[in-house]
Coordinates of C-alpha atoms in Angstrom, one line a residue:
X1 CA -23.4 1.0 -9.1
X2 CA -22.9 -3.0 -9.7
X3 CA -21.1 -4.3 -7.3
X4 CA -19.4 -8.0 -8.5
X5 CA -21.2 -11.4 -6.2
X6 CA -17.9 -12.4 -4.8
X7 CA -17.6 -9.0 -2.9
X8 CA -18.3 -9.6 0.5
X9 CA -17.2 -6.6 2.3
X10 CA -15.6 -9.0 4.4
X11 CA -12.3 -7.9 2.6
X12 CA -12.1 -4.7 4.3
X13 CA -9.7 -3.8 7.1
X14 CA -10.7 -4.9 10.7
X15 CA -10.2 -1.6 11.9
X16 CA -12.5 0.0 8.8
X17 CA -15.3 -2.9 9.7
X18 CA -15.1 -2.0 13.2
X19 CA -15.8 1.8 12.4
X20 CA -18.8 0.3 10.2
X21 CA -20.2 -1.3 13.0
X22 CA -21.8 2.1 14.3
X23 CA -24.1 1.3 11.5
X24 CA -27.1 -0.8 11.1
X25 CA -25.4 -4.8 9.6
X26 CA -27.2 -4.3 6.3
X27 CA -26.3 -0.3 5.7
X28 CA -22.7 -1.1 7.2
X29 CA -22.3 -4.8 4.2
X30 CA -23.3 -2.1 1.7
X31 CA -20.7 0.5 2.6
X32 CA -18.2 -2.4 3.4
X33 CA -18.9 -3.3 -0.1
X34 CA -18.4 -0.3 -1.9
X35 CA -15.2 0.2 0.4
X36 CA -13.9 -2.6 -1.1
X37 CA -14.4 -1.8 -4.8
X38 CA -12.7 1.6 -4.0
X39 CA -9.9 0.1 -3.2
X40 CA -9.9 -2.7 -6.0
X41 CA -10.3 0.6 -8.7
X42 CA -8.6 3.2 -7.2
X43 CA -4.7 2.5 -9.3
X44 CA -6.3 0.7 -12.2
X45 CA -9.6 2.7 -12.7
X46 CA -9.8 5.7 -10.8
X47 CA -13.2 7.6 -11.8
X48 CA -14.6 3.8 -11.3
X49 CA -13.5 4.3 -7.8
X50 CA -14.5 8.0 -7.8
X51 CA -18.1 6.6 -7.8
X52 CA -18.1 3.8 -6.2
X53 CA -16.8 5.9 -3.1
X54 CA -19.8 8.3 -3.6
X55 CA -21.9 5.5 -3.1
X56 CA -20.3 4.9 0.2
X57 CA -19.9 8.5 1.3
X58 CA -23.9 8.9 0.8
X59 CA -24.9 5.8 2.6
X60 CA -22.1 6.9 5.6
X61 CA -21.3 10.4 5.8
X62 CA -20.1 10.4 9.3
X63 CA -17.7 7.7 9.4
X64 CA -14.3 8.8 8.9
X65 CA -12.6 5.6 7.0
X66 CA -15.8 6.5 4.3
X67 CA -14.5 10.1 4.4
X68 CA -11.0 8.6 3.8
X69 CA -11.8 6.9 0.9
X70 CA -13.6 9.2 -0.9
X71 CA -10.9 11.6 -0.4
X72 CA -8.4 9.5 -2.0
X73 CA -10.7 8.6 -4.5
X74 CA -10.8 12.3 -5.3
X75 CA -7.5 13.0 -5.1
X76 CA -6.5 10.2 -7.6
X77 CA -9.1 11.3 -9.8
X78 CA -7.4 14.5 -9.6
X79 CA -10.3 16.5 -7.7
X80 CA -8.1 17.7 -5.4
X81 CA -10.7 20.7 -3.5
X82 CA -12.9 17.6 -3.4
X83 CA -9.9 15.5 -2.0
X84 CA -8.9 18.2 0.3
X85 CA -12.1 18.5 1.5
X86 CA -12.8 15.2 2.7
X87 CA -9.1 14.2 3.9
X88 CA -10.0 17.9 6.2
X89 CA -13.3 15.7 7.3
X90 CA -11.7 12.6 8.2
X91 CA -9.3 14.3 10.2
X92 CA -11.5 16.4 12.1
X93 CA -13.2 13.6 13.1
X94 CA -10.4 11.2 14.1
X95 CA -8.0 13.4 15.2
X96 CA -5.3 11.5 13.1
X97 CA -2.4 13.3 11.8
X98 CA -1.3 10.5 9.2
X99 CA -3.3 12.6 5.6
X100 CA -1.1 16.0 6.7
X101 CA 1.7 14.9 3.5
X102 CA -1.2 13.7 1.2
X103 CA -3.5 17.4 2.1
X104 CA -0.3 19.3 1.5
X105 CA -0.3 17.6 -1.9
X106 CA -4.3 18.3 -2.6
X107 CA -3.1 22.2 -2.2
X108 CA 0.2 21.6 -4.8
X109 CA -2.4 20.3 -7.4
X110 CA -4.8 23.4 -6.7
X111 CA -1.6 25.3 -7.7
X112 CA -1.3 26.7 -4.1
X113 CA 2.6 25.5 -3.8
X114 CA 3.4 28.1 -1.4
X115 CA 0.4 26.9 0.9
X116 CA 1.6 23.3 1.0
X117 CA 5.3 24.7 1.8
X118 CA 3.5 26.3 4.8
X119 CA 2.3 22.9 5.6
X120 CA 5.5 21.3 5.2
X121 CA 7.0 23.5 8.2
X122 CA 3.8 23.2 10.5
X123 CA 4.4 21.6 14.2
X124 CA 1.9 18.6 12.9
X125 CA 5.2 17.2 10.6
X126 CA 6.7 16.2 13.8
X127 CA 3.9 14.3 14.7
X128 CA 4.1 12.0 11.8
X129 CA 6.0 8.4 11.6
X130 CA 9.4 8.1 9.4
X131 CA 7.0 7.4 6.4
X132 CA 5.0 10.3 6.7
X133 CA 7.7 12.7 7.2
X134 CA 9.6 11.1 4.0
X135 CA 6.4 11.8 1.9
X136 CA 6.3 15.3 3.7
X137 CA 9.7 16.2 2.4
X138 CA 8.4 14.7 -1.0
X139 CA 5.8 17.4 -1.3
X140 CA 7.9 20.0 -0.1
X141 CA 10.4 19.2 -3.1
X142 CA 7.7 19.1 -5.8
X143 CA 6.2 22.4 -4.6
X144 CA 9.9 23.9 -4.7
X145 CA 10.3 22.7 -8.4
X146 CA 6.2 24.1 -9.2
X147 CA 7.8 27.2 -8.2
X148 CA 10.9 26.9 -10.2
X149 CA 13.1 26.4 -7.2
X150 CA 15.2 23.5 -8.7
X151 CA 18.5 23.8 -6.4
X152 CA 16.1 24.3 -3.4
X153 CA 14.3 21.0 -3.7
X154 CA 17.2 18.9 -4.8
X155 CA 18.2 20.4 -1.0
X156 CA 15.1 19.5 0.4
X157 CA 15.7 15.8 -1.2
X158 CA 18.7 15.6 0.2
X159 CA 18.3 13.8 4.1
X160 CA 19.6 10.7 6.1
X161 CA 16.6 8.7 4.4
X162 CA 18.2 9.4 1.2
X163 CA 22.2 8.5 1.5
X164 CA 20.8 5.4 4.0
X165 CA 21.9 2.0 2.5
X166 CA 19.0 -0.1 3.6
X167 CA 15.9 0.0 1.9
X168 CA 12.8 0.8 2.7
X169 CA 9.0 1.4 1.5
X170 CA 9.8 4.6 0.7
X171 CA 13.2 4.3 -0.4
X172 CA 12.8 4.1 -4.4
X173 CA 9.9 7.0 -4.7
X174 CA 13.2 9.0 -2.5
X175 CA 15.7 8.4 -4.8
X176 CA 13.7 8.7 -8.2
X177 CA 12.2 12.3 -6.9
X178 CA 16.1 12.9 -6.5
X179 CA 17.0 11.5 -10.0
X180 CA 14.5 13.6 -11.1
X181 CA 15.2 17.1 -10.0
X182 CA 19.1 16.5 -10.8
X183 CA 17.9 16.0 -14.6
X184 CA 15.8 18.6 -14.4
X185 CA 18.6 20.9 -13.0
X186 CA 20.7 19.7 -15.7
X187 CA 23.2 17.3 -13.9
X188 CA 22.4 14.4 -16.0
X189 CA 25.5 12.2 -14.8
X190 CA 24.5 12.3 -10.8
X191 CA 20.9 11.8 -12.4
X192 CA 21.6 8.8 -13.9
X193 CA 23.7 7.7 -10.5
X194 CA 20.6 8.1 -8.4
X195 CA 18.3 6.9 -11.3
X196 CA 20.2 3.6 -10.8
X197 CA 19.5 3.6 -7.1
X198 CA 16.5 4.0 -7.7
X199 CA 16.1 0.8 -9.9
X200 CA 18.3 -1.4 -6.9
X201 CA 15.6 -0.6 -4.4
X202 CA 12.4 -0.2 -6.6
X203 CA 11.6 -4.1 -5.9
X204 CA 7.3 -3.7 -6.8
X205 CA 8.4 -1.4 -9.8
X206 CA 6.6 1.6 -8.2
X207 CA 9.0 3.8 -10.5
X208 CA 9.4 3.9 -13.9
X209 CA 13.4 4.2 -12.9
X210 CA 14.3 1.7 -15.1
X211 CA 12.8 2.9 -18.1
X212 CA 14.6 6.9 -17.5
X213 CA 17.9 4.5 -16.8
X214 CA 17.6 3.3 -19.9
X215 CA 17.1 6.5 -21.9
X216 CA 19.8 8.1 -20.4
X217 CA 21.9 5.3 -21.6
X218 CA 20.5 5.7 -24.9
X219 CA 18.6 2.6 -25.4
X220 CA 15.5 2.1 -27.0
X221 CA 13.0 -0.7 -27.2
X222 CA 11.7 -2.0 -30.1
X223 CA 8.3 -4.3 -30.2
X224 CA 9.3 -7.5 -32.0
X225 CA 5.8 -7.7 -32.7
X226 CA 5.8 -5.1 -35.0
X227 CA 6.8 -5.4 -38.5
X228 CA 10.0 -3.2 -39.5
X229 CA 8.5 -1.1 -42.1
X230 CA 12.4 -1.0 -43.3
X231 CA 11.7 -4.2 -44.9
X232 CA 9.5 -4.5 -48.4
X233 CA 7.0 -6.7 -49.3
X234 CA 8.0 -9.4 -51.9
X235 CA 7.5 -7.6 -55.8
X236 CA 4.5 -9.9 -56.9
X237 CA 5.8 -12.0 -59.6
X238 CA 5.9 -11.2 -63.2
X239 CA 4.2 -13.2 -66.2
X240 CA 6.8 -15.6 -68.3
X241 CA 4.4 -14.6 -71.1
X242 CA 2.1 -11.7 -71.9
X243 CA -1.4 -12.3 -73.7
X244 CA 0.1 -11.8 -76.8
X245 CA 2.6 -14.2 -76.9
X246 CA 0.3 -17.0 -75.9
X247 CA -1.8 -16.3 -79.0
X248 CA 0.9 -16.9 -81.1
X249 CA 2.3 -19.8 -79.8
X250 CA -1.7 -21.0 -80.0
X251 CA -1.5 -19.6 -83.8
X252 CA 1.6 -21.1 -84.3
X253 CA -0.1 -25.1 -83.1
X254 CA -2.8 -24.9 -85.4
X255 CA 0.0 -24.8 -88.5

C-alpha cells in the first residue's frame, strides 16, 4: 500500500522503535512506517488502517506492538475474532495485562456478553491501572445492557470514579455510559443531569453529550445553509399585454 514521502517512521513511539530494533534497519523503517499510517487512519479511516497494519503484521509477525496494532486495527474495523486474536498474541508475548478491558469488549461484539462478564471478575482486573479498571467497568455495563440487564449496569456504572468531582481522561466516556443507561431505563430527568456532566468534563468532545443534551431539551439545529422550502420562489412575472393586444394597438397606428 502507498505510504505518503513525509512518513518517516520516525513518528513512532520510542518504546515501539525500540521493539523494531530486533529487526534488520530497512525491514524495521518499513514496519515503522506502516505503524505510523495505522495510527494516522485508525479514527478517521479504519479499513485504511485495517490494511495498512496487514502490511506490518506480514513483514513482523513476532513483534508484539505489530500484533497490537493490527488488533486494534481489527477491532475498529469491527473484526473482533480477528481483534481478539491478535490482542491474545500480543499479550502472550509481553506479558502485559493493559488489552484485558479492550479483549473483554472483542467477546461483547462476538455477542459472547456473558464471556466478557467472566472477564470482568477475573483476578487480571486488579492488575490493571485506574484507567484500565474504569474501561473494565465500562464493558461490564454494556455487556449487562446486551443482555437486557438495565438496573444492573446502571449499578455497575455507579463507583467513586463516577460521583468524583475532578476530571479525568476517562471521566466524560463515565458519565455519558451513565446518561445513557438512565435513558434507556427510562429515567430521562437523572439522564439529562448526568448528560450535562458529561458535557462539563468532555473537554476533546470525545462524546456526542452535547448533542443528546440538546435533544432532551428539545432543541433542534437547523443548517442555515439550506434553503427553507417553507418559502416560495418569486411567481415569474406576468405580460402587461398578450399577443393579441399588441396587434391591435399595431392595427390601430397604421389608421
Amino acid at each position: 500500500m502507498p505510504i505518503p514521502e513525509d512518513v518517516t517512521g520516525d513518528e513512532i513511539d520510542k518504546d515501539v522503535r525500540q521493539e523494531l530494533q530486533s529487526l534488520p534497519k530497512t525491514l524495521a523503517d518499513d514496519v515503522a512506517r506502516n505503524l505510523v499510517m495505522v495510527a494516522r487512519l485508525l479514527d478517521e479511516d479504519p479499513e485504511g488502517a485495517y490494511g495498512y497494519s496487514r502490511v506490518a503484521l506480514r513483514l513482523a509477525s513476532r513483534v508484539a506492538a505489530v500484533r497490537e496494532a493490527a488488533g486494534f486495527a481489527a477491532y475498529a474495523s469491527q473484526k473482533y475474532g480477528e481483534a481478539l486474536a491478535e490482542f491474545r498474541a500480543a499479550k502472550r508475548m509481553t506479558g502485559n495485562i493493559d488489552l484485558w478491558p479492550v479483549m473483554a469488549d472483542c467477546e461483547r461484539g462476538l455477542g459472547r456478553p456473558e464471556k466478557a462478564l467472566d472477564m470482568a471478575g477475573a483476578p487480571e482486573v486488579h492488575k490493571l491501572d485506574k484507567a484500565g479498571q474504569v474501561e473494565m467497568r465500562l464493558v461490564a455495563a454494556g455487556a449487562r445492557r446486551d443482555m437486557g440487564q438495565l438496573d444492573a449496569a446502571i449499578v455497575t456504572l455507579q463507583s467513586p470514579e463516577l460521583a468524583a468531582n475532578s476530571v479525568q481522561p476517562w471521566t466524560a466516556r463515565l458519565r455519558y455510559a451513565y446518561a445513557d443507561a438512565l435513558l434507556a431505563a427510562g429515567r430521562e430527568s437523572e439522564a439529562r443531569e448526568w448528560f450535562a456532566k458529561a458535557v462539563e468534563a468532555d473537554r476533546d468532545g470525545s462524546t456526542d453529550a452535547s448533542d443528546r443534551l440538546a435533544e432532551l431539551d428539545g432543541v433542534e439545529f437547523v443548517d442555515a445553509m439550506v434553503e427553507d422550502e417553507d418559502d416560495e420562489a418569486p411567481a415569474p412575472p406576468k405580460a402587461d399585454e398578450s399577443e393579441s393586444d399588441v396587434e391591435v394597438e399595431v392595427e390601430n397606428d397604421k389608421d
